[in-house]
PDB file of C-alpha atoms in Angstrom:
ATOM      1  CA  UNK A1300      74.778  82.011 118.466  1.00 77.00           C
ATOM      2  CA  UNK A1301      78.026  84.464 119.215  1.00 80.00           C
ATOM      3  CA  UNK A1302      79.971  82.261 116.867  1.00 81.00           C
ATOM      4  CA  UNK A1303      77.923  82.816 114.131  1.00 81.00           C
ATOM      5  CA  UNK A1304      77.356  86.665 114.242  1.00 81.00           C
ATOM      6  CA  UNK A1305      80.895  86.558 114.769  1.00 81.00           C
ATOM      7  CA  UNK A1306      81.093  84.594 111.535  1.00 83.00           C
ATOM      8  CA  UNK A1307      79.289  87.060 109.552  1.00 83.00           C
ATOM      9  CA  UNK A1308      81.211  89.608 110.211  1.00 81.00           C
ATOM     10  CA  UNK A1309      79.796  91.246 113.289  1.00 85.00           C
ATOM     11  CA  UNK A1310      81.917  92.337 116.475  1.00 87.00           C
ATOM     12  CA  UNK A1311      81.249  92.170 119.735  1.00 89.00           C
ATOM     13  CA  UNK A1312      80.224  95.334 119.899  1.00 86.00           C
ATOM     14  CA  UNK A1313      78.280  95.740 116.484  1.00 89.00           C
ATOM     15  CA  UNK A1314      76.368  92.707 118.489  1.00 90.00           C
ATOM     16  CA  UNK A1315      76.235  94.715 121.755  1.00 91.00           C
ATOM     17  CA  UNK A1316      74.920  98.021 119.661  1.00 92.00           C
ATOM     18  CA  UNK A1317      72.222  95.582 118.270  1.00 92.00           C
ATOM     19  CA  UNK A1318      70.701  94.154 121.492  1.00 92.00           C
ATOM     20  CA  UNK A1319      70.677  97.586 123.162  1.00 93.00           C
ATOM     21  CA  UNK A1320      68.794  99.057 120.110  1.00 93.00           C
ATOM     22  CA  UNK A1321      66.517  96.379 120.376  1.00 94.00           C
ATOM     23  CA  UNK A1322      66.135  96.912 124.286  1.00 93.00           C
ATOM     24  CA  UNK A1323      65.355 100.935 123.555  1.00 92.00           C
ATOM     25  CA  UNK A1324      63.041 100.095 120.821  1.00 92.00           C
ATOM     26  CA  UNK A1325      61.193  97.798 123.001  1.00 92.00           C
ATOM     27  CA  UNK A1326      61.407  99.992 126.113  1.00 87.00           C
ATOM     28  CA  UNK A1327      60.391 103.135 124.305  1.00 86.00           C
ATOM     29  CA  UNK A1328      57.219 101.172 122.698  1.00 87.00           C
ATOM     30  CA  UNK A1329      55.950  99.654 126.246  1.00 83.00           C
ATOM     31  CA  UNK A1330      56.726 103.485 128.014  1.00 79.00           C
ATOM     32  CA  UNK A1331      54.995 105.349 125.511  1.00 80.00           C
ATOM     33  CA  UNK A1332      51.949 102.627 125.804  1.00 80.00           C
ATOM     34  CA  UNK A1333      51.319 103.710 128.928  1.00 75.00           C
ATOM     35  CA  UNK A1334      51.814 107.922 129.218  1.00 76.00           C
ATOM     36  CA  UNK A1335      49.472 109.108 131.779  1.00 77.00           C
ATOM     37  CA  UNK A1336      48.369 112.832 131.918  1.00 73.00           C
ATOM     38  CA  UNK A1337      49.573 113.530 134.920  1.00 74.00           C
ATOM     39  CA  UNK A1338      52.633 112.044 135.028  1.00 71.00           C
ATOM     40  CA  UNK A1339      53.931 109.770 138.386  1.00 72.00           C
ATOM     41  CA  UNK A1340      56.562 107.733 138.873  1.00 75.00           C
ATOM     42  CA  UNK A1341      59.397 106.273 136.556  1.00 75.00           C
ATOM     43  CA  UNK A1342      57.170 108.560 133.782  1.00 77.00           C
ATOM     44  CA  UNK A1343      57.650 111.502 135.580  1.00 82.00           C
ATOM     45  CA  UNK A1344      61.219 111.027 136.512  1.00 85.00           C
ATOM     46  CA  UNK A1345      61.639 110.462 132.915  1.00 84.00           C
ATOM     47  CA  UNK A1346      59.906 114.143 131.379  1.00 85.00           C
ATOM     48  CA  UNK A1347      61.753 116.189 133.903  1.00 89.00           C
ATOM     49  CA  UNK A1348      65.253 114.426 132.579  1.00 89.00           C
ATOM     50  CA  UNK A1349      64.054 115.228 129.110  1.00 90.00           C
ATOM     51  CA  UNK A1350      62.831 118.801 130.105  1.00 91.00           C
ATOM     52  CA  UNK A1351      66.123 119.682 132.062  1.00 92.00           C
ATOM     53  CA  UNK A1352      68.023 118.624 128.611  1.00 92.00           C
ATOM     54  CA  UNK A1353      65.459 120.112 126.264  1.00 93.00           C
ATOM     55  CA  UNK A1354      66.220 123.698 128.375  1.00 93.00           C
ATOM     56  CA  UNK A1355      69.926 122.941 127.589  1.00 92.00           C
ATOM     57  CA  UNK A1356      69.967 122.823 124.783  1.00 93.00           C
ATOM     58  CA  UNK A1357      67.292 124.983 123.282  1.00 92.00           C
ATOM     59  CA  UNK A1358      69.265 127.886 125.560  1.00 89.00           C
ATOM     60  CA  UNK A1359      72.298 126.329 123.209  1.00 87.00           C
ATOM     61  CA  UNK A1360      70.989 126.253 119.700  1.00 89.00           C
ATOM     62  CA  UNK A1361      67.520 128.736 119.966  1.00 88.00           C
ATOM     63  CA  UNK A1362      63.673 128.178 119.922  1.00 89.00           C
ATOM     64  CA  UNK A1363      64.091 127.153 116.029  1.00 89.00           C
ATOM     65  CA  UNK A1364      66.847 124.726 115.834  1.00 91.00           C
ATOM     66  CA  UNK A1365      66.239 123.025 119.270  1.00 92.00           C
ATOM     67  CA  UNK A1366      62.352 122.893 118.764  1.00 91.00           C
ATOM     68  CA  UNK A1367      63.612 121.232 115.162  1.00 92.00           C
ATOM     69  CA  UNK A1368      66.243 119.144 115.990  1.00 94.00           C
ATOM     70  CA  UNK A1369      66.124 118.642 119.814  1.00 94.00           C
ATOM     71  CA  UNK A1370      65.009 115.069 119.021  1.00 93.00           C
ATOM     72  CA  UNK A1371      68.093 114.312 117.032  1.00 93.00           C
ATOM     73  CA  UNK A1372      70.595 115.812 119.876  1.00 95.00           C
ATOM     74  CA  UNK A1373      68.857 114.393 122.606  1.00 94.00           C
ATOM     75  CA  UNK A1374      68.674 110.966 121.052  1.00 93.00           C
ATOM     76  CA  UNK A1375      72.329 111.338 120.388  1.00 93.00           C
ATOM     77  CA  UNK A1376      72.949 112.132 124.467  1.00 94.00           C
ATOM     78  CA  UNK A1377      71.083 108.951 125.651  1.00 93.00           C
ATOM     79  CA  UNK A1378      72.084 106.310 123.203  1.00 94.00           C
ATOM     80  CA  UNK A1379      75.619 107.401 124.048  1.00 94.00           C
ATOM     81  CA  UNK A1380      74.899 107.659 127.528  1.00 93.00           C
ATOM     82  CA  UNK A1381      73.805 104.098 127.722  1.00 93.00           C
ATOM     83  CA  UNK A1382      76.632 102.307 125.185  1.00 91.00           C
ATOM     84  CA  UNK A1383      79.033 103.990 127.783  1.00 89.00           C
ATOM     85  CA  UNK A1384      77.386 102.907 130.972  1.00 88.00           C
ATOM     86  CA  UNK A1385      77.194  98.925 129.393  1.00 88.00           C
ATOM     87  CA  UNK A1386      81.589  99.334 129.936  1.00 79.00           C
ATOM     88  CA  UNK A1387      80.685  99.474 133.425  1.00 78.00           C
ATOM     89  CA  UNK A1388      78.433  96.103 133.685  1.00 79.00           C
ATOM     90  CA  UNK A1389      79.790  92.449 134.478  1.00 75.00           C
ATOM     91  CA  UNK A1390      82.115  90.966 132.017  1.00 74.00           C
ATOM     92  CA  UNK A1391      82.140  93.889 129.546  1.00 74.00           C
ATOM     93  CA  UNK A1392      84.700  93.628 127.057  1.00 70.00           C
ATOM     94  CA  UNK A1393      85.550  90.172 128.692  1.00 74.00           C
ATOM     95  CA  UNK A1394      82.359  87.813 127.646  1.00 79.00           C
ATOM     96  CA  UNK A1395      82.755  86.906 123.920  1.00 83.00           C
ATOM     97  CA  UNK A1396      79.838  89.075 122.421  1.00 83.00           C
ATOM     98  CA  UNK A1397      79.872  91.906 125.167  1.00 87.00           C
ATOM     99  CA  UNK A1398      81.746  94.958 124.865  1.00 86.00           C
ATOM    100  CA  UNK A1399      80.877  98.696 124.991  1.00 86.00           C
ATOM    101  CA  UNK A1400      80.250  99.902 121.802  1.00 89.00           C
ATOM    102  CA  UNK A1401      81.770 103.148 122.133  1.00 89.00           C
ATOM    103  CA  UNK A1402      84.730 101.376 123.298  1.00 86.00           C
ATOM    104  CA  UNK A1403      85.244 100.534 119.571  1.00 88.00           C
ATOM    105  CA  UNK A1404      87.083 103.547 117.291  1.00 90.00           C
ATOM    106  CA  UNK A1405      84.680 101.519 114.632  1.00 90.00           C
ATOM    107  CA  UNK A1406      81.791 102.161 116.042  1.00 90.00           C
ATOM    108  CA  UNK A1407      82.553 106.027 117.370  1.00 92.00           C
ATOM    109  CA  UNK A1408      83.783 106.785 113.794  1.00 93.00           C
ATOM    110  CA  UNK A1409      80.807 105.341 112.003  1.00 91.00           C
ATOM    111  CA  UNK A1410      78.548 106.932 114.511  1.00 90.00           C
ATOM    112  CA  UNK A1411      80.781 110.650 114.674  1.00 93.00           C
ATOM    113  CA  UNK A1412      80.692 110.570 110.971  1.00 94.00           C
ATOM    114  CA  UNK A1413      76.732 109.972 110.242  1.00 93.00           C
ATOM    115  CA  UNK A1414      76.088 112.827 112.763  1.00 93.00           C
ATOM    116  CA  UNK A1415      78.260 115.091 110.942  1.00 92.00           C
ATOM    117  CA  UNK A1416      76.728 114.098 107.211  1.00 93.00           C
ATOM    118  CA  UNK A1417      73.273 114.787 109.346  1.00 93.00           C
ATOM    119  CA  UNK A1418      74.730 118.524 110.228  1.00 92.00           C
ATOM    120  CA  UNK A1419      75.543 119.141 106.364  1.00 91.00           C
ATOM    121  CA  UNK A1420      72.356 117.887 104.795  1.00 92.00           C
ATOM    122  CA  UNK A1421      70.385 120.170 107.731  1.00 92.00           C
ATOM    123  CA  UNK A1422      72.493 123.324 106.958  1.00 90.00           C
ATOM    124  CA  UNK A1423      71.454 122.684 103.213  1.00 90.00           C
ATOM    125  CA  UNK A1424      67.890 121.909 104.619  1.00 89.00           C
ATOM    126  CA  UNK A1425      67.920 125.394 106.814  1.00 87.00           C
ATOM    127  CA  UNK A1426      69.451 127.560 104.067  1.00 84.00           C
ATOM    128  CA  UNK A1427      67.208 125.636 101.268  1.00 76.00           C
ATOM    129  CA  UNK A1428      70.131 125.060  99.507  1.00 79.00           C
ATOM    130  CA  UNK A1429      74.111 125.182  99.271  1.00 79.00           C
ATOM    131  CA  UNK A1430      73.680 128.532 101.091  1.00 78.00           C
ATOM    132  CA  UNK A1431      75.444 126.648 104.448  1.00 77.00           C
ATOM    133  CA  UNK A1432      78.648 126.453 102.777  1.00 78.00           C
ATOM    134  CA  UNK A1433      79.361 130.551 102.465  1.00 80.00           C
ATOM    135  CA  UNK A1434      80.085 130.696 105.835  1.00 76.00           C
ATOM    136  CA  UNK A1435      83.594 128.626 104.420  1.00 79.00           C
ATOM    137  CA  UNK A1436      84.407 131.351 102.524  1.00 78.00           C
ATOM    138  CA  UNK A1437      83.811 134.388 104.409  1.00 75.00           C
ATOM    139  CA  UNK A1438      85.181 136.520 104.939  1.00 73.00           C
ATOM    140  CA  UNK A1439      87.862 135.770 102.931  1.00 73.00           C
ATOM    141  CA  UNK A1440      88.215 133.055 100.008  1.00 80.00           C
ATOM    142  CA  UNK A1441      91.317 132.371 101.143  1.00 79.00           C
ATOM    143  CA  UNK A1442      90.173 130.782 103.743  1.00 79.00           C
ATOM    144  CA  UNK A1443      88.492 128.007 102.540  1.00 85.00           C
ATOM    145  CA  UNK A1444      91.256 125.003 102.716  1.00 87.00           C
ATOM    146  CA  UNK A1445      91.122 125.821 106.495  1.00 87.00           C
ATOM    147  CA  UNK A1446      87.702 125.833 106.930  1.00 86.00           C
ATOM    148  CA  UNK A1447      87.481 122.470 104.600  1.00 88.00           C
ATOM    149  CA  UNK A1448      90.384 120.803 107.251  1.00 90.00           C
ATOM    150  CA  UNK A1449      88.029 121.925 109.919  1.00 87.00           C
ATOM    151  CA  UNK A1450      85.088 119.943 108.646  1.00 87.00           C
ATOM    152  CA  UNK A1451      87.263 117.022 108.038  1.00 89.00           C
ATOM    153  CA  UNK A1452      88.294 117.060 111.706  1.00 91.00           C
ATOM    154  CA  UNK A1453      84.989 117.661 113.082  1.00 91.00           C
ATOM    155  CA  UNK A1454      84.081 113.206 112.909  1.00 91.00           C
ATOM    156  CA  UNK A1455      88.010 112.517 113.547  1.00 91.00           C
ATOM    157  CA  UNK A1456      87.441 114.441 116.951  1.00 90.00           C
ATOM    158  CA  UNK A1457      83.751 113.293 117.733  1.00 91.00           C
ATOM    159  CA  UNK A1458      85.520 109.565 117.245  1.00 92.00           C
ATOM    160  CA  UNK A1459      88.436 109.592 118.906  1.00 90.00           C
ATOM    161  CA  UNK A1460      87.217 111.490 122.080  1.00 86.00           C
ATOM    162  CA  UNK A1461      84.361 109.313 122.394  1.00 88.00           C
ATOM    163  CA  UNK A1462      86.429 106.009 121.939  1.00 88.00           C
ATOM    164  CA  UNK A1463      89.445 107.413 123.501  1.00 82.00           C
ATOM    165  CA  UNK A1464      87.492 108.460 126.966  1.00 78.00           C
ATOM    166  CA  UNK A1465      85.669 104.731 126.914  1.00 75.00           C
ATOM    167  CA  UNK A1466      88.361 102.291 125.973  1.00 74.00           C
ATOM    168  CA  UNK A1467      90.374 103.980 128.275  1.00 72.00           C
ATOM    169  CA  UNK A1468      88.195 103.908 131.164  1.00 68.00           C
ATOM    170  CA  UNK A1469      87.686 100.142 130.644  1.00 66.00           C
ATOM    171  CA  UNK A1470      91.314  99.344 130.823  1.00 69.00           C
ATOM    172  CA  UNK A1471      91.990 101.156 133.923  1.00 68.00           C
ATOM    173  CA  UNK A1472      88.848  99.051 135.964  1.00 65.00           C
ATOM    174  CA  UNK A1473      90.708  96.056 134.218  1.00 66.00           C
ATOM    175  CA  UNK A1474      93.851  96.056 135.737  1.00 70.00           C
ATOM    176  CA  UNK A1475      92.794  98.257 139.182  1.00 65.00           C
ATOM    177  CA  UNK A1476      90.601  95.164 139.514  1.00 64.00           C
ATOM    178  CA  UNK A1477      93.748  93.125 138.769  1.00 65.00           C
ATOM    179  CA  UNK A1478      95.611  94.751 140.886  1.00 67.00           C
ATOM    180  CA  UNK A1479      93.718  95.667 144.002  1.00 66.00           C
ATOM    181  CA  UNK A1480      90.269  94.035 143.833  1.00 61.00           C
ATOM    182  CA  UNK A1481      88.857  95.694 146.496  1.00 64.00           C
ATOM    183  CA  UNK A1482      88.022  99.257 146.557  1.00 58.00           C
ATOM    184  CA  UNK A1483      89.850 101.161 144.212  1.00 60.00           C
ATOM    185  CA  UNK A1484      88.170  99.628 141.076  1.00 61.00           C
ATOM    186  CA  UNK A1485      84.542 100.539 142.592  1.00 69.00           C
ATOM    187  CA  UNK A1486      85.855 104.096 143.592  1.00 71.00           C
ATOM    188  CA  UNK A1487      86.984 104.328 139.640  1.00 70.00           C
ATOM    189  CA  UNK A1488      83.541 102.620 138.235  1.00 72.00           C
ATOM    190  CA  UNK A1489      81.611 105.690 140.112  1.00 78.00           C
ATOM    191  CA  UNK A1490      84.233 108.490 138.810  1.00 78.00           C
ATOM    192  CA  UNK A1491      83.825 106.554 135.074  1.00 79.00           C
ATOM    193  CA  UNK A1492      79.890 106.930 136.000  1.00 85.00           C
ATOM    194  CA  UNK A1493      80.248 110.654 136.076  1.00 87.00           C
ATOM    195  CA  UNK A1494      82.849 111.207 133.112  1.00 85.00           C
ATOM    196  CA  UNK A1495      80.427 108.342 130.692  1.00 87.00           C
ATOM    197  CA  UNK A1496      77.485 110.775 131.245  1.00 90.00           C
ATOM    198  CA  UNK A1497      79.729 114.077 130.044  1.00 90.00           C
ATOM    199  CA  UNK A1498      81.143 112.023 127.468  1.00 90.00           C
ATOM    200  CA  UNK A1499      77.694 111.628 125.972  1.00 92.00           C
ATOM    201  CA  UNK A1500      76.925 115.384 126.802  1.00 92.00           C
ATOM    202  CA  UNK A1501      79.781 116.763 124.792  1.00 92.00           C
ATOM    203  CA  UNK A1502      79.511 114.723 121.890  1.00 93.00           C
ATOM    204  CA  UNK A1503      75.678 115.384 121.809  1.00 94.00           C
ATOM    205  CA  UNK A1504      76.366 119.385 122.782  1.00 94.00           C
ATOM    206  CA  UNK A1505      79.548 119.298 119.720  1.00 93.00           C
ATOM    207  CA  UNK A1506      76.190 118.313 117.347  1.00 94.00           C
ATOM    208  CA  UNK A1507      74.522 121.247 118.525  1.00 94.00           C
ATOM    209  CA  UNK A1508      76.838 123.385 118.046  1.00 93.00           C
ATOM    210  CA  UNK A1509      77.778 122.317 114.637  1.00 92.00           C
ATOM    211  CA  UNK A1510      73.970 122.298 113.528  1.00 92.00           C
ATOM    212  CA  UNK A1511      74.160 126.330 115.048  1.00 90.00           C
ATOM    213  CA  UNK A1512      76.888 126.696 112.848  1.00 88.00           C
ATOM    214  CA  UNK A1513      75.651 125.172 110.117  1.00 87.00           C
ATOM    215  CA  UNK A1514      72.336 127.231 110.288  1.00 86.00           C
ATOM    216  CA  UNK A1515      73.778 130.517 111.262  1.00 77.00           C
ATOM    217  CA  UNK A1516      73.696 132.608 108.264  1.00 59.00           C
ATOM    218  CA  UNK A1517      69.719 131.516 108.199  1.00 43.00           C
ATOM    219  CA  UNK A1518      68.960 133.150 111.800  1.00 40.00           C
ATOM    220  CA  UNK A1519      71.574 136.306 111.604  1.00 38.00           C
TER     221      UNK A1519
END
């Protein structure tokens, strides 16, 4: 089955992006089957997560934008969140078929560069037009081939951080474990725990900042 995904074209971790979209779809259909009213349990755990990050970022972007486009942020935060904790499973980035998608400078510039064509085509959305891109030229003209190399480096940073922070973590479990196989690689899975979850929070708190900026001139 691997060999022939692999033989149209897919990598291991287009194939590992699939399956976990799959899984969320799946999970997300079954959870929201069964909401209760008063929430208990794994449901309740799961609204105060999405509260605490709601309050985040709606203190970040406003009542507006978050109440508009919290959906797209926090989506953004928990896919991440989970293609970086996959690095941290069995035989990730060793069984053929199963690697960390963000572990892929593919992937993380596909996915850095969608979110930023989402940012422009909600700036024009906010500002009912081309009224977003003023901001490039105020409030000087002169200014514009900076502010132009600016928005070109937006995706090149959202990418590279993203895929620098997770191919880099997996290497270093890779040859700890080689190394000294007891220990220090599980010490460095739990401090790669805590730096996959702000990896996921900055690139989904860059978005929001970048739709804030986008939408400024709307809200002044």
């Amino acid at each position: 089955m691997i060999e022939k995904l692999h033989s149209i074209g897919m990598s291991d971790p287009m194939i590992t992006s699939s399956v976990l979209t799959i899984l969320i779809i799946i999970a997300s259909v079954i959870v929201s089957r069964n909401l209760k009213e008063i929430p208990e349990g794994v449901q309740n755990m799961i609204e105060m997560g999405i509260e605490k990050l709601h309050n985040f970022f709606n203190g970040l972007m406003g009542e507006h934008l978050c109440k508009r486009y919290f959906p797209l942020v926090g989506t953004l935060f928990i896919y991440i969140l989970i293609c970086n904790y996959t690095g941290l499973l069995p035989l990730a980035g060793v069984a053929d078929g199963f690697q960390a998608p963000t572990s892929s400078l593919n992937f993380t510039a596909g996915f850095a560069i969608l979110t930023i064509i989402l940012v422009q085509i909600i700036g024009i959305r906010e500002h009912h037009g081309m009224g977003t891109y003023k901001r490039m030229i105020q409030p000087f003209f002169f200014l514009l081939p900076l502010m132009i190399i600016d928005e070109l480096a937006k995706p090149i940073s959202l990418a590279f951080r993203l895929y620098g922070n997770t191919f880099g973590d997996e290497e270093v479990v890779h040859v700890l474990s080689g190394l000294c196989p007891i220990g220090l690689p599980v010490i460095m899975q739990f401090l790669i725990v805590i730096l996959a979850l702000i990896q996921a929070l900055v690139f989904s708190l860059l978005t929001a900042i970048y739709i804030g900026e986008a939408c400024e001139k709307e809200h002044l």
